[in-house]
Tab-separated table of N, CA and C in Angstrom:
chain	number	residue	atom	x	y	z
E	1	MET	N	-30.597	15.935	7.913
E	1	MET	CA	-29.250	15.581	7.426
E	1	MET	C	-29.211	14.090	7.078
E	2	ASN	N	-28.710	13.772	5.892
E	2	ASN	CA	-28.580	12.420	5.454
E	2	ASN	C	-27.224	11.854	5.944
E	3	SER	N	-27.264	10.899	6.831
E	3	SER	CA	-26.031	10.302	7.346
E	3	SER	C	-25.772	9.021	6.647
E	4	GLN	N	-24.632	8.960	5.941
E	4	GLN	CA	-24.253	7.767	5.172
E	4	GLN	C	-23.087	7.111	5.859
E	5	ARG	N	-23.111	5.771	5.917
E	5	ARG	CA	-22.039	5.030	6.522
E	5	ARG	C	-21.275	4.226	5.480
E	6	PHE	N	-19.980	4.168	5.638
E	6	PHE	CA	-19.110	3.470	4.719
E	6	PHE	C	-18.275	2.433	5.477
E	7	ALA	N	-18.007	1.346	4.825
E	7	ALA	CA	-17.213	0.287	5.433
E	7	ALA	C	-15.764	0.652	5.509
E	8	ASN	N	-15.300	1.553	4.688
E	8	ASN	CA	-13.882	1.900	4.570
E	8	ASN	C	-13.795	3.349	4.093
E	9	ILE	N	-12.740	4.013	4.558
E	9	ILE	CA	-12.530	5.429	4.186
E	9	ILE	C	-12.455	5.588	2.672
E	10	TRP	N	-11.855	4.618	1.960
E	10	TRP	CA	-11.736	4.750	0.513
E	10	TRP	C	-13.094	4.708	-0.166
E	11	ASP	N	-14.023	3.965	0.402
E	11	ASP	CA	-15.359	3.936	-0.166
E	11	ASP	C	-16.022	5.322	-0.045
E	12	ALA	N	-15.657	6.060	0.972
E	12	ALA	CA	-16.235	7.380	1.185
E	12	ALA	C	-15.620	8.459	0.287
E	13	ILE	N	-14.340	8.341	-0.010
E	13	ILE	CA	-13.702	9.454	-0.736
E	13	ILE	C	-13.418	9.198	-2.211
E	14	GLU	N	-13.460	7.985	-2.640
E	14	GLU	CA	-13.215	7.707	-4.068
E	14	GLU	C	-14.531	7.771	-4.848
E	15	ASP	N	-14.395	8.080	-6.149
E	15	ASP	CA	-15.595	8.277	-6.996
E	15	ASP	C	-16.281	7.005	-7.416
E	16	THR	N	-15.546	5.930	-7.576
E	16	THR	CA	-16.141	4.687	-8.007
E	16	THR	C	-15.708	3.552	-7.113
E	17	PRO	N	-16.495	2.439	-7.060
E	17	PRO	CA	-16.097	1.285	-6.291
E	17	PRO	C	-14.749	0.692	-6.768
E	18	GLU	N	-14.500	0.794	-8.037
E	18	GLU	CA	-13.201	0.279	-8.597
E	18	GLU	C	-12.020	1.104	-8.063
E	19	GLU	N	-12.152	2.396	-8.062
E	19	GLU	CA	-11.067	3.260	-7.508
E	19	GLU	C	-10.895	3.013	-6.041
E	20	ALA	N	-11.974	2.826	-5.312
E	20	ALA	CA	-11.892	2.589	-3.890
E	20	ALA	C	-11.189	1.264	-3.608
E	21	GLU	N	-11.479	0.221	-4.394
E	21	GLU	CA	-10.808	-1.077	-4.203
E	21	GLU	C	-9.340	-0.968	-4.515
E	22	ASN	N	-8.979	-0.243	-5.570
E	22	ASN	CA	-7.538	-0.045	-5.918
E	22	ASN	C	-6.829	0.600	-4.750
E	23	MET	N	-7.445	1.627	-4.195
E	23	MET	CA	-6.761	2.347	-3.060
E	23	MET	C	-6.680	1.455	-1.848
E	24	LYS	N	-7.689	0.638	-1.571
E	24	LYS	CA	-7.638	-0.311	-0.460
E	24	LYS	C	-6.475	-1.246	-0.592
E	25	LEU	N	-6.322	-1.798	-1.796
E	25	LEU	CA	-5.230	-2.729	-2.018
E	25	LEU	C	-3.876	-2.081	-1.922
E	26	ARG	N	-3.771	-0.866	-2.477
E	26	ARG	CA	-2.492	-0.141	-2.377
E	26	ARG	C	-2.162	0.132	-0.891
E	27	SER	N	-3.147	0.514	-0.131
E	27	SER	CA	-2.969	0.801	1.289
E	27	SER	C	-2.504	-0.457	2.054
E	28	ILE	N	-3.120	-1.536	1.774
E	28	ILE	CA	-2.757	-2.825	2.452
E	28	ILE	C	-1.340	-3.207	2.086
E	29	LEU	N	-0.987	-3.095	0.802
E	29	LEU	CA	0.389	-3.485	0.390
E	29	LEU	C	1.423	-2.519	0.985
E	30	MET	N	1.144	-1.246	0.992
E	30	MET	CA	2.072	-0.286	1.563
E	30	MET	C	2.312	-0.530	3.049
E	31	THR	N	1.218	-0.840	3.751
E	31	THR	CA	1.297	-1.110	5.187
E	31	THR	C	2.121	-2.386	5.457
E	32	ALA	N	1.885	-3.409	4.664
E	32	ALA	CA	2.641	-4.666	4.818
E	32	ALA	C	4.124	-4.467	4.514
E	33	LEU	N	4.413	-3.702	3.477
E	33	LEU	CA	5.818	-3.424	3.154
E	33	LEU	C	6.514	-2.585	4.266
E	34	LYS	N	5.837	-1.582	4.708
E	34	LYS	CA	6.389	-0.749	5.776
E	34	LYS	C	6.625	-1.579	7.040
E	35	HIS	N	5.695	-2.436	7.390
E	35	HIS	CA	5.817	-3.285	8.570
E	35	HIS	C	6.973	-4.230	8.394
E	36	HIS	N	7.129	-4.811	7.214
E	36	HIS	CA	8.235	-5.729	6.947
E	36	HIS	C	9.598	-5.049	7.091
E	37	ILE	N	9.711	-3.907	6.528
E	37	ILE	CA	11.012	-3.136	6.580
E	37	ILE	C	11.317	-2.761	8.030
E	38	THR	N	10.293	-2.335	8.754
E	38	THR	CA	10.476	-1.961	10.181
E	38	THR	C	10.793	-3.184	11.016
E	39	HIS	N	10.046	-4.275	10.785
E	39	HIS	CA	10.213	-5.468	11.574
E	39	HIS	C	11.590	-6.129	11.464
E	40	VAL	N	12.160	-6.077	10.261
E	40	VAL	CA	13.440	-6.701	10.093
E	40	VAL	C	14.625	-5.710	10.312
E	41	LYS	N	14.214	-4.467	10.663
E	41	LYS	CA	15.160	-3.384	10.984
E	41	LYS	C	16.153	-3.079	9.838
E	42	MET	N	15.542	-2.964	8.674
E	42	MET	CA	16.317	-2.651	7.484
E	42	MET	C	16.423	-1.137	7.329
E	43	SER	N	17.578	-0.702	6.866
E	43	SER	CA	17.713	0.756	6.522
E	43	SER	C	16.976	0.967	5.209
E	44	GLN	N	16.710	2.218	4.912
E	44	GLN	CA	16.039	2.509	3.665
E	44	GLN	C	16.927	2.109	2.475
E	45	ALA	N	18.224	2.233	2.582
E	45	ALA	CA	19.148	1.844	1.519
E	45	ALA	C	19.075	0.327	1.317
E	46	GLU	N	19.068	-0.436	2.401
E	46	GLU	CA	18.971	-1.892	2.307
E	46	GLU	C	17.630	-2.285	1.668
E	47	ALA	N	16.549	-1.641	2.129
E	47	ALA	CA	15.234	-1.920	1.555
E	47	ALA	C	15.186	-1.626	0.094
E	48	ALA	N	15.760	-0.501	-0.325
E	48	ALA	CA	15.770	-0.136	-1.734
E	48	ALA	C	16.435	-1.197	-2.540
E	49	LYS	N	17.566	-1.754	-2.067
E	49	LYS	CA	18.307	-2.737	-2.819
E	49	LYS	C	17.450	-4.021	-2.928
E	50	LEU	N	16.847	-4.429	-1.823
E	50	LEU	CA	16.000	-5.629	-1.757
E	50	LEU	C	14.797	-5.482	-2.696
E	51	LEU	N	14.161	-4.310	-2.684
E	51	LEU	CA	12.919	-4.082	-3.427
E	51	LEU	C	13.169	-3.710	-4.901
E	52	GLY	N	14.379	-3.386	-5.240
E	52	GLY	CA	14.739	-2.990	-6.601
E	52	GLY	C	14.243	-1.585	-6.973
E	53	VAL	N	14.277	-0.711	-5.947
E	53	VAL	CA	13.867	0.698	-6.150
E	53	VAL	C	14.932	1.601	-5.589
E	54	THR	N	14.744	2.913	-5.704
E	54	THR	CA	15.659	3.837	-5.120
E	54	THR	C	15.336	4.130	-3.680
E	55	GLN	N	16.315	4.641	-2.940
E	55	GLN	CA	16.067	5.018	-1.545
E	55	GLN	C	14.964	6.053	-1.415
E	56	PRO	N	14.893	7.061	-2.307
E	56	PRO	CA	13.776	8.011	-2.190
E	56	PRO	C	12.402	7.343	-2.354
E	57	ARG	N	12.333	6.284	-3.164
E	57	ARG	CA	11.040	5.556	-3.281
E	57	ARG	C	10.683	4.867	-1.950
E	58	VAL	N	11.715	4.330	-1.298
E	58	VAL	CA	11.432	3.716	-0.012
E	58	VAL	C	11.016	4.778	0.985
E	59	SER	N	11.606	5.938	0.939
E	59	SER	CA	11.239	7.045	1.789
E	59	SER	C	9.728	7.400	1.557
E	60	ASP	N	9.352	7.473	0.286
E	60	ASP	CA	7.963	7.748	-0.028
E	60	ASP	C	7.022	6.681	0.548
E	61	LEU	N	7.432	5.414	0.465
E	61	LEU	CA	6.680	4.299	1.044
E	61	LEU	C	6.563	4.452	2.525
E	62	MET	N	7.646	4.734	3.210
E	62	MET	CA	7.674	4.809	4.652
E	62	MET	C	6.857	6.035	5.147
E	63	HIS	N	6.706	7.053	4.327
E	63	HIS	CA	5.940	8.216	4.698
E	63	HIS	C	4.504	8.163	4.179
E	64	GLY	N	4.094	7.003	3.623
E	64	GLY	CA	2.704	6.819	3.223
E	64	GLY	C	2.232	7.556	2.040
E	65	LYS	N	3.125	7.915	1.115
E	65	LYS	CA	2.717	8.661	-0.086
E	65	LYS	C	2.064	7.750	-1.114
E	66	ILE	N	0.854	7.398	-0.810
E	66	ILE	CA	0.089	6.388	-1.588
E	66	ILE	C	-0.099	6.810	-3.054
E	67	ASN	N	-0.209	8.103	-3.303
E	67	ASN	CA	-0.504	8.565	-4.676
E	67	ASN	C	0.657	8.437	-5.571
E	68	VAL	N	1.851	8.168	-5.093
E	68	VAL	CA	3.063	8.001	-6.003
E	68	VAL	C	3.335	6.523	-6.329
E	69	PHE	N	2.473	5.627	-5.896
E	69	PHE	CA	2.658	4.219	-6.128
E	69	PHE	C	1.454	3.634	-6.856
E	70	GLY	N	1.740	2.913	-7.904
E	70	GLY	CA	0.711	2.145	-8.590
E	70	GLY	C	0.617	0.735	-7.978
E	71	LEU	N	-0.493	0.087	-8.225
E	71	LEU	CA	-0.699	-1.237	-7.675
E	71	LEU	C	0.353	-2.232	-8.211
E	72	ASP	N	0.668	-2.136	-9.457
E	72	ASP	CA	1.685	-3.064	-10.052
E	72	ASP	C	3.047	-2.905	-9.319
E	73	ALA	N	3.459	-1.690	-9.122
E	73	ALA	CA	4.753	-1.424	-8.451
E	73	ALA	C	4.731	-2.044	-7.047
E	74	LEU	N	3.681	-1.856	-6.325
E	74	LEU	CA	3.565	-2.379	-4.949
E	74	LEU	C	3.553	-3.907	-4.948
E	75	VAL	N	2.875	-4.526	-5.876
E	75	VAL	CA	2.898	-5.988	-5.979
E	75	VAL	C	4.274	-6.490	-6.256
E	76	ASN	N	5.033	-5.812	-7.167
E	76	ASN	CA	6.399	-6.226	-7.474
E	76	ASN	C	7.297	-6.063	-6.250
E	77	MET	N	7.114	-4.952	-5.500
E	77	MET	CA	7.924	-4.734	-4.307
E	77	MET	C	7.615	-5.773	-3.248
E	78	ALA	N	6.352	-6.137	-3.070
E	78	ALA	CA	5.967	-7.140	-2.101
E	78	ALA	C	6.554	-8.481	-2.448
E	79	ALA	N	6.549	-8.840	-3.698
E	79	ALA	CA	7.141	-10.121	-4.170
E	79	ALA	C	8.637	-10.118	-3.937
E	80	ALA	N	9.291	-9.004	-4.210
E	80	ALA	CA	10.724	-8.903	-4.034
E	80	ALA	C	11.080	-9.054	-2.562
E	81	ALA	N	10.185	-8.600	-1.674
E	81	ALA	CA	10.396	-8.728	-0.240
E	81	ALA	C	10.073	-10.096	0.293
E	82	GLY	N	9.544	-10.954	-0.548
E	82	GLY	CA	9.180	-12.274	-0.104
E	82	GLY	C	7.817	-12.362	0.581
E	83	LEU	N	7.024	-11.353	0.390
E	83	LEU	CA	5.687	-11.340	0.986
E	83	LEU	C	4.684	-12.097	0.091
E	84	HIS	N	3.806	-12.812	0.657
E	84	HIS	CA	2.760	-13.557	-0.055
E	84	HIS	C	1.485	-12.801	-0.119
E	85	ILE	N	0.894	-12.658	-1.277
E	85	ILE	CA	-0.331	-11.935	-1.471
E	85	ILE	C	-1.449	-12.889	-1.784
E	86	GLU	N	-2.571	-12.746	-1.081
E	86	GLU	CA	-3.764	-13.547	-1.350
E	86	GLU	C	-4.975	-12.676	-1.526
E	87	ILE	N	-5.880	-13.118	-2.313
E	87	ILE	CA	-7.152	-12.417	-2.482
E	87	ILE	C	-8.233	-13.335	-1.966
E	88	ALA	N	-9.088	-12.772	-1.110
E	88	ALA	CA	-10.204	-13.542	-0.546
E	88	ALA	C	-11.507	-13.004	-1.052
E	89	ARG	N	-12.469	-13.844	-1.132
E	89	ARG	CA	-13.839	-13.428	-1.479
E	89	ARG	C	-14.448	-12.680	-0.372
E	90	ALA	N	-15.078	-11.548	-0.684
E	90	ALA	CA	-15.645	-10.713	0.354
E	90	ALA	C	-16.925	-11.326	0.928
């Protein structure tokens, strides 16, 4: 049996390194947004107003529905929340 190790789950399940990196970034942004909303004890309606989206979109975010969010949308939401995004060299 050939045992292959991956640094990240996305590397294991996505078809290309580019798709895996996109999913990693989306996951990181979704986690940061969810943490921010929870940490400041915002309701979904308050979060929706702050982020410029609907309450059902916030619900999708809080339930981890990663496939319904594009990277651009998550970056816009993070900026609206006042979160700072940095990219570091691997």
